[in-house]
Coordinates of C-alpha atoms in Angstrom, one line a residue:
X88 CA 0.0 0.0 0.0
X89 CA 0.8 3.8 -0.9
X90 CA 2.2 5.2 2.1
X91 CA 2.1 9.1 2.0
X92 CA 5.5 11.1 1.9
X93 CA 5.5 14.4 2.5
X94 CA 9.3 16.4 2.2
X95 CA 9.5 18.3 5.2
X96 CA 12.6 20.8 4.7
X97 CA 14.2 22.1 8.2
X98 CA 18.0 22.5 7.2
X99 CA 18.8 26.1 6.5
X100 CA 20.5 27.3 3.5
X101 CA 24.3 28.4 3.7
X102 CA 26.0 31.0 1.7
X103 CA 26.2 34.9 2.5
X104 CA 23.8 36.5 4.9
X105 CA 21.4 38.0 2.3
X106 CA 20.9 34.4 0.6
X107 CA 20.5 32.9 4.1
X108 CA 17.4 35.7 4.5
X109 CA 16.1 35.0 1.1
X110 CA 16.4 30.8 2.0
X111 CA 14.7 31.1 5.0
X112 CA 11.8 33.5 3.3
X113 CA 10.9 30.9 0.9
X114 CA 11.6 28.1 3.5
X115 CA 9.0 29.8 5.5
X116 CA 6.6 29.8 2.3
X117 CA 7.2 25.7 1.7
X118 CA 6.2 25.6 5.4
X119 CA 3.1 27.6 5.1
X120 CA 2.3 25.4 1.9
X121 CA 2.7 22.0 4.3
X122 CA -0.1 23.8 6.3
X123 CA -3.5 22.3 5.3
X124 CA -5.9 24.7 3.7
X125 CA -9.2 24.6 3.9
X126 CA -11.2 21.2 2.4
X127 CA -7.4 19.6 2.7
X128 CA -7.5 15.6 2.9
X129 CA -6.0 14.4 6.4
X130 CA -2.8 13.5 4.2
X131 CA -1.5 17.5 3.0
X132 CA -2.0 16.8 -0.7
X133 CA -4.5 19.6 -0.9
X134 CA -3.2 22.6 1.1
X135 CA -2.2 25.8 -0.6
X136 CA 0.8 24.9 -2.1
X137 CA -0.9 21.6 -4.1
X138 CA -3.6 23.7 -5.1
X139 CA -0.9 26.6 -6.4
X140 CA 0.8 24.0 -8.3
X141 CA -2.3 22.7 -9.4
X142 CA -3.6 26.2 -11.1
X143 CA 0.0 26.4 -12.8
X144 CA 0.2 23.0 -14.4
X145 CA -3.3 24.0 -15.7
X146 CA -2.8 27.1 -17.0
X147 CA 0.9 25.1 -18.8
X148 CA -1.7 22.8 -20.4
X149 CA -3.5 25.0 -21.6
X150 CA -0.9 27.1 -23.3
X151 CA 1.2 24.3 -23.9
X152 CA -1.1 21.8 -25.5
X153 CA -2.2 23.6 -29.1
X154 CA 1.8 24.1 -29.6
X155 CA 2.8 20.3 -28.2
X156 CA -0.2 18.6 -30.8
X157 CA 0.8 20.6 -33.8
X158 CA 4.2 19.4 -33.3
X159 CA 2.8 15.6 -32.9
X160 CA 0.2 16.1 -36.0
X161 CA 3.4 17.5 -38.3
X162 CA 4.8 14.0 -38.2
X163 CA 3.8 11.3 -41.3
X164 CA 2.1 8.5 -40.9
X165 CA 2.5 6.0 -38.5
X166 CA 5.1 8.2 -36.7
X167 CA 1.7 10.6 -35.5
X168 CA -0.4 8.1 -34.9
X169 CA 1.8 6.4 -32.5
X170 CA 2.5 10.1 -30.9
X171 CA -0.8 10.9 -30.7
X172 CA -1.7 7.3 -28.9
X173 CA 1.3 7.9 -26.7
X174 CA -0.3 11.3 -25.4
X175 CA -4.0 10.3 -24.8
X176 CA -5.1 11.6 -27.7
X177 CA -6.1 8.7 -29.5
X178 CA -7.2 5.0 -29.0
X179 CA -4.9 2.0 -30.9
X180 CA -7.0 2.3 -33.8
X181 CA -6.6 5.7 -34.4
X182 CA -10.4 7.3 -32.7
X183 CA -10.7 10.3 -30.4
X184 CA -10.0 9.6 -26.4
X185 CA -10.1 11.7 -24.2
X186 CA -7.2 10.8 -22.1
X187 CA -4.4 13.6 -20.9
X188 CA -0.7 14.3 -21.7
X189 CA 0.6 13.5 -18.5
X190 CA 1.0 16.6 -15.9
X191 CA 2.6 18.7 -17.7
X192 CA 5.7 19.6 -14.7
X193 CA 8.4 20.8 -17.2
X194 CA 7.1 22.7 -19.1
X195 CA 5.3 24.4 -16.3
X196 CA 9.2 24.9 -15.0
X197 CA 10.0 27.0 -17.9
X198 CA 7.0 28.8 -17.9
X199 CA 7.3 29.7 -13.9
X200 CA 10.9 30.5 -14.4
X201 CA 10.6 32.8 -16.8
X202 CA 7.8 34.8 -14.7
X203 CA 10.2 34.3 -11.8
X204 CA 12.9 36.2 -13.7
X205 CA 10.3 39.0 -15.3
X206 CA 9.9 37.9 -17.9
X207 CA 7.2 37.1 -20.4
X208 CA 5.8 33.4 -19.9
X209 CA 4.3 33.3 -23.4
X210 CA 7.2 34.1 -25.7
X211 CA 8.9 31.0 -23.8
X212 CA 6.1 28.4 -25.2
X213 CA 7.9 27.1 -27.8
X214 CA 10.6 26.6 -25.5
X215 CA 7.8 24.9 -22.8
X216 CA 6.7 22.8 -25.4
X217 CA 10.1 21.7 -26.7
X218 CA 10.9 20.5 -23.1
X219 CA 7.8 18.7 -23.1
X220 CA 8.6 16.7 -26.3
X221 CA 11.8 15.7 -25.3
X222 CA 10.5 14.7 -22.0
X223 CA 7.9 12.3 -24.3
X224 CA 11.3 11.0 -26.1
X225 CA 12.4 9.8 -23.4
X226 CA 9.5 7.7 -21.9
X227 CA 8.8 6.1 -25.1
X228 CA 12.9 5.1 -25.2
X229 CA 12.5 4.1 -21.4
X230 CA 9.2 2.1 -22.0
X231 CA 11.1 0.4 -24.3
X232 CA 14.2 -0.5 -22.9
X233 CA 12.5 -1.1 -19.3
X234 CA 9.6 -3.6 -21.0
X235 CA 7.2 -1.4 -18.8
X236 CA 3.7 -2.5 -20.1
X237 CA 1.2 0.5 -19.1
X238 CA 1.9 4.2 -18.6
X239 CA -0.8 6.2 -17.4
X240 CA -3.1 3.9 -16.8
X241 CA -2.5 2.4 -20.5
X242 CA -0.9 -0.1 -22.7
X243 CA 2.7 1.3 -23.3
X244 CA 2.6 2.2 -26.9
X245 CA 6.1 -0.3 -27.7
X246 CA 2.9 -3.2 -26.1
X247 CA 0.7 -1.9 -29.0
X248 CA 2.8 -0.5 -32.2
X249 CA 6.2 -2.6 -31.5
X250 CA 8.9 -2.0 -31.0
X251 CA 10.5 -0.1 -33.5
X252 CA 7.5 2.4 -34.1
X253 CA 7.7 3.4 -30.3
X254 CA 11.7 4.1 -30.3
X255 CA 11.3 6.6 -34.1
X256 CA 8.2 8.2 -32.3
X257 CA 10.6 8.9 -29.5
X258 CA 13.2 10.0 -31.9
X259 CA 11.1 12.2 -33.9
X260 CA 9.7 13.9 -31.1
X261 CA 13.1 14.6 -29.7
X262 CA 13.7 16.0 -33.7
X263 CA 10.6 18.1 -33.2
X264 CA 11.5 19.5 -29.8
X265 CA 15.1 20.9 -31.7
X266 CA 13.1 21.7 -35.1
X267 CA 10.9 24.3 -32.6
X268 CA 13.3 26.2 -31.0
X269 CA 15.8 26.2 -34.1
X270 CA 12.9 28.4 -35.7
X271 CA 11.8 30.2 -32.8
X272 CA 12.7 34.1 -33.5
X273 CA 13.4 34.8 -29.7
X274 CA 17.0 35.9 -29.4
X275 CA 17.1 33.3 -26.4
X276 CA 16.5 30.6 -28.9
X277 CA 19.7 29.5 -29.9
X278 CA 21.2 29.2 -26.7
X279 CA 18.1 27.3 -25.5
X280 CA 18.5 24.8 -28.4
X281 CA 22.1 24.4 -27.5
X282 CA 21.3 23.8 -23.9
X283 CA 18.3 21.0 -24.8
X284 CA 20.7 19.0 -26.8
X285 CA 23.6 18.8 -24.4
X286 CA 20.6 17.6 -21.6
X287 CA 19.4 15.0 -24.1
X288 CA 23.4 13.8 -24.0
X289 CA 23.3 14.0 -20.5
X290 CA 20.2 11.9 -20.3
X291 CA 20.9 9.4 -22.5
X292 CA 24.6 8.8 -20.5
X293 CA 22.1 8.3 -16.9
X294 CA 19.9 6.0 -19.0
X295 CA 23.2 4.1 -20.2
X296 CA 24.0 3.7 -16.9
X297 CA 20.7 2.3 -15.2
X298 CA 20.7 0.0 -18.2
X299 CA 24.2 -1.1 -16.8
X300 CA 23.1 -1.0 -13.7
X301 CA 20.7 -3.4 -14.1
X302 CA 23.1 -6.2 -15.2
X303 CA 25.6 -5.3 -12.5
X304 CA 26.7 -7.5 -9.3
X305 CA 24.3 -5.8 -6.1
X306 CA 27.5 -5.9 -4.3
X307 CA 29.5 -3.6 -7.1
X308 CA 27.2 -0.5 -7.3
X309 CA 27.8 2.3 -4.9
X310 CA 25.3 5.0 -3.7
X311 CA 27.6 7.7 -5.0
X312 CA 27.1 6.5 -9.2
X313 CA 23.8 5.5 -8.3
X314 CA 23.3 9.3 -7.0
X315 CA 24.8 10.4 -10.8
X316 CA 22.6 8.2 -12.7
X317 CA 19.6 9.8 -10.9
X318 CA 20.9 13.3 -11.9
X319 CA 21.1 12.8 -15.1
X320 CA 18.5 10.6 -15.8
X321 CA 16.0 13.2 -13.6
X322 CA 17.7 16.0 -12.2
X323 CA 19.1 17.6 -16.0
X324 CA 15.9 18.0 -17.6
X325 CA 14.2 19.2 -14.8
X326 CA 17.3 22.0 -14.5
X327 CA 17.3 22.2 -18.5
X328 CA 13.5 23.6 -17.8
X329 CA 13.9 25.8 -15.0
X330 CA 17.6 27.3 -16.9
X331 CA 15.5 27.3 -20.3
X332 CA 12.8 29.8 -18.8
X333 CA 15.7 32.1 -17.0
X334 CA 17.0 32.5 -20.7
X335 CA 13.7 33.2 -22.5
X336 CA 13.6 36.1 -19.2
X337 CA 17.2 37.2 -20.2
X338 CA 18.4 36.6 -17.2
X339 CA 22.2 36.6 -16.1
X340 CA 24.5 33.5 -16.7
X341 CA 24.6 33.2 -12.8
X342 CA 20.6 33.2 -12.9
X343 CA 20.5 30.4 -15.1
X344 CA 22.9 28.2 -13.4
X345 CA 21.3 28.7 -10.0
X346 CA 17.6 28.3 -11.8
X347 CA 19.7 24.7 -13.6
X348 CA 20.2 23.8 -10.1
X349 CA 17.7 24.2 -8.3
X350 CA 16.0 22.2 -10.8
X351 CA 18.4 19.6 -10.6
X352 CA 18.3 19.4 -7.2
X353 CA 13.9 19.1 -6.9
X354 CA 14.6 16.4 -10.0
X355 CA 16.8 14.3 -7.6
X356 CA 14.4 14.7 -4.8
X357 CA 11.8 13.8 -6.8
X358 CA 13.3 10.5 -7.8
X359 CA 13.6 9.6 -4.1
X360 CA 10.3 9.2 -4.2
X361 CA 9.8 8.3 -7.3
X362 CA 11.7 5.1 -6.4
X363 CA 10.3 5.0 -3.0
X364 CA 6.8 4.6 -5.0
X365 CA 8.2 2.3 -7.6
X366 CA 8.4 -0.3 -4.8
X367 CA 6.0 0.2 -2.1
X368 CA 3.4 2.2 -4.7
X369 CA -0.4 1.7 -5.1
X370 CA -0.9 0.3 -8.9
X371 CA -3.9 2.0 -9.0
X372 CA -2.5 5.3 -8.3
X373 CA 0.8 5.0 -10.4
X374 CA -0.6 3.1 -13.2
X375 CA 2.4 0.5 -12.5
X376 CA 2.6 -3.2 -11.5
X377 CA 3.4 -3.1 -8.4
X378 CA 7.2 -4.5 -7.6
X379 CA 7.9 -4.1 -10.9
X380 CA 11.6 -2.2 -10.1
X381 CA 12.2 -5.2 -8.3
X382 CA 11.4 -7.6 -10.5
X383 CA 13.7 -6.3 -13.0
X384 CA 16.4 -5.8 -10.4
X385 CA 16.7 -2.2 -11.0
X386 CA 19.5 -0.3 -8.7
X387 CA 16.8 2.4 -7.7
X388 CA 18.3 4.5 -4.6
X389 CA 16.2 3.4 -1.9
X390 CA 17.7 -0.3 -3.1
X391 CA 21.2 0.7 -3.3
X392 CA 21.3 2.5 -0.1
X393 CA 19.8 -0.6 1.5
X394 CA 22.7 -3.2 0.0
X395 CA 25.4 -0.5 0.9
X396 CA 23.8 -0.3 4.3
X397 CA 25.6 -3.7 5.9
X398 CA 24.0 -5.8 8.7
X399 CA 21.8 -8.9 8.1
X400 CA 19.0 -7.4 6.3
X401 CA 21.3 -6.1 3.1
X402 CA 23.1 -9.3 3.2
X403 CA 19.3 -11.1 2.6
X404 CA 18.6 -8.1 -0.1
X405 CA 21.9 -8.9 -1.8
X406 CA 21.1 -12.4 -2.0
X407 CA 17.8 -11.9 -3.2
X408 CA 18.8 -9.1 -5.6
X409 CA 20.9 -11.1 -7.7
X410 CA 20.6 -11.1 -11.6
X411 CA 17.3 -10.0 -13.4
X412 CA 14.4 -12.5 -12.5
X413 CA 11.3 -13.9 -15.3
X414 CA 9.3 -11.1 -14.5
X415 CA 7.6 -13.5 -13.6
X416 CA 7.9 -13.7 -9.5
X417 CA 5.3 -14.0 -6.6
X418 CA 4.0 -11.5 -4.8
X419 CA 5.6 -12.9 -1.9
X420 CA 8.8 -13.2 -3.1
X421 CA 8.7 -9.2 -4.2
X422 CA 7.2 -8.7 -1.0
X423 CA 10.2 -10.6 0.6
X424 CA 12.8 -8.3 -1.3
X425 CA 10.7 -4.8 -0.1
X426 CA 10.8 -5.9 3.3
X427 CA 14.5 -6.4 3.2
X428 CA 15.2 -2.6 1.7
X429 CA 12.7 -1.1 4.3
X430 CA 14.7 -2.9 7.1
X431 CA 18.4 -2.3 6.3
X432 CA 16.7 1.4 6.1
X433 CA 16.6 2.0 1.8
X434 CA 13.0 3.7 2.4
X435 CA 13.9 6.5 5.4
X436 CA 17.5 7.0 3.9
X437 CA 15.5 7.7 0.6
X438 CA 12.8 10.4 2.1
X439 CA 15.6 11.7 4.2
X440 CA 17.8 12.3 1.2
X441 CA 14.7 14.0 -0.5
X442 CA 14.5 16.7 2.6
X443 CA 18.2 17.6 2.0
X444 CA 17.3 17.7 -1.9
X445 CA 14.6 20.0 -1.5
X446 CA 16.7 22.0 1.0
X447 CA 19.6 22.4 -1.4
X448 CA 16.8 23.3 -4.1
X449 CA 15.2 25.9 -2.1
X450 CA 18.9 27.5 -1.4
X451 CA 19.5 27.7 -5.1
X452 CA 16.3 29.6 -5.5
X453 CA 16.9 32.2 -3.1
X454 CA 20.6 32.9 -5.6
X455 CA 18.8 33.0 -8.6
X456 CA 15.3 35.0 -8.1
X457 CA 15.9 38.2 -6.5
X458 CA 12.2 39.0 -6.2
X459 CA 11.1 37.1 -3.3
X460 CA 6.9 36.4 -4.3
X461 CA 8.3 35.6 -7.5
X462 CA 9.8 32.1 -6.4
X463 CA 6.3 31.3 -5.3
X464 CA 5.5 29.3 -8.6
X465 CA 8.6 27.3 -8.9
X466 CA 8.7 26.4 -5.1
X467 CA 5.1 25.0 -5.9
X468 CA 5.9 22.9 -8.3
X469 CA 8.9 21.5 -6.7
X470 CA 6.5 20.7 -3.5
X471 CA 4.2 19.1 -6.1
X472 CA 6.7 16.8 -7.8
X473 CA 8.3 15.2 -4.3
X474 CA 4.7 15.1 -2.6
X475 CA 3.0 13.6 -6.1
X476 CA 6.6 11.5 -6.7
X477 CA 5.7 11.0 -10.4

């Protein structure tokens, strides 16, 4: 069963005095969002800061959306119609449905950063909507490699076109993603093309690696390679967003790297959880067989921590985590192998490691905003992504 994590961020931010002030301003604010607002479920999830968060990625969708399916209807043939599946927007054989294009997070992060830094949230749209393509890339590519059989609450469209239909809808999205911002007019367009590319590089060297990973002894992969992969499998888009909307705002080259790492930071902390879900996660609520990371064997964080941790439960993980199983294993055997992470401590090492994350983030965000409301947005969505965790 689901069990409900919730961030909590009490470390203070170092660095000069007037940082500290600014950390603490907007640490005050994630507080304040923690606190249940009114109708809020006994869990959080629906205070202030979920509801902020909420109205953003609605308002993304909506100005997102026209841009993201014009891309996706430009391609030929069997190309869109696997894109267009792959988003909700149509059944396997080709009809309307009225399913949704996921949350829309990144592309929300360039939007909010741009606001954030003054500048003009619709003149970075193209750049929203090029994020949010490459982010599509990358699932179909991952659906793919990982054999994962539904995403959002669907067949996996690899399950339903093949193969080799999913991985060129991936790579022509990722070719639509560059083909908008190459003919974007806005002077911040070629350096946000640049940027994209080298974070598609970056992510496809963290997926390399989790591939690896996955075919490595348990007793050969330490937490601090594990900790890379997760960067730059999760961490570089989500700083590619939030750097992406500091250039469409013209901001500073310190700006953007600050805005690149507080993203990257909030991207790590949101694979904490992310990988805290992926093995103790409701199915119906993530839309994923449940155990499926540990079926495969995949190093997720919470499991290396646990094989790294010593002491009789990680020498019973190790055991148990040794080369990729059938897929096809019991429940109480994948049961077996979660209890042994959540006892040599993978799960609290995991949500404790996401507190730090979002403390680090919140610290880069006080460097690169200098108008203190105007962090609001992108603190919102950072809160969202580690509460939600996918």
């Amino acid at each position: 069963m689901t069990q409900t994590t919730e961030t909590r961020v009490s470390a203070e931010p170092t660095g000069p005095d007037a940082a500290d002030r600014e950390g603490d301003r907007i640490q005050r604010g994630a507080d304040r969002d923690r606190e249940p607002g009114p109708g809020a479920r006994a869990d959080g999830h629906d205070g202030y800061g979920t509801q902020e968060a909420t109205a953003i990625l609605a308002r993304t969708r909506a100005a997102v959306d026209p841009e993201l399916r014009r891309s996706v209807e430009a391609l030929p043939g069997t190309l869109r119609r696997v894109a267009l599946y792959h988003f909700g927007w149509e059944h396997a054989d080709g009809t309307p449905a009225a399913g949704h294009a996921g949350k829309a997070v990144r592309p929300a992060l360039v939007l909010a950063a741009a606001r954030a830094l003054g500048g003009q949230p619709d003149r970075a749209v193209r750049a929203a909507t090029a994020v949010e393509l490459t982010h599509n890339f990358t699932l179909l590519h991952d659906d793919v490699m990982d054999r994962d059989a539904t995403r959002r609450h669907r067949p996996t469209a690899w399950t339903v076109f093949g193969d080799a239909d999913a991985i060129l809808a991936g790579d022509a999205l990722q070719a639509q993603a560059q083909r908008l911002l190459a003919e974007d007019r806005h002077p911040a367009g070629p350096a946000a093309a640049a940027r994209l590319a080298a974070c598609v590089v970056e992510l496809c060297a963290g997926q390399s690696t989790d591939v690896a990973l996955e075919r490595r002894d348990p007793a050969e992969v330490t937490l601090k390679e594990t900790l890379a992969m997760a960067e730059a499998k999760t961490g570089a888009l989500l700083g590619c967003a939030c750097a992406l909307g500091g250039l469409y705002a013209g901001a500073g080259e310190a700006e953007v790297a600050a805005l690149d790492a507080f993203g990257r930071a909030a991207g790590l902390a949101f694979q904490l959880i992310d990988d805290v879900i992926g093995i103790w996660g409701d199915p119906a609520r993530t839309g994923k067989p449940a155990g499926a990371d540990l079926a495969v064997r995949k190093k997720s964080l919470p499991v290396v921590a646990a094989l790294v941790a010593g002491g009789p439960a990680a020498a019973e993980l190790t055991e148990l985590y040794g080369p990729p199983g059938t897929g096809k294993e019991s429940d109480t055997e994948l049961a077996a192998m979660a209890q042994a992470v959540e006892r040599a401590g993978g799960r609290d090492w995991a949500q404790t490691q996401a507190a730090d994350q979002m403390s680090r983030a919140v610290h880069q965000l006080s460097q690169a905003v200098p108008v203190p409301a105007a962090a609001d947005g992108l603190l919102a969505l950072a809160e969202f992504v580690t509460r939600r965790g996918h």
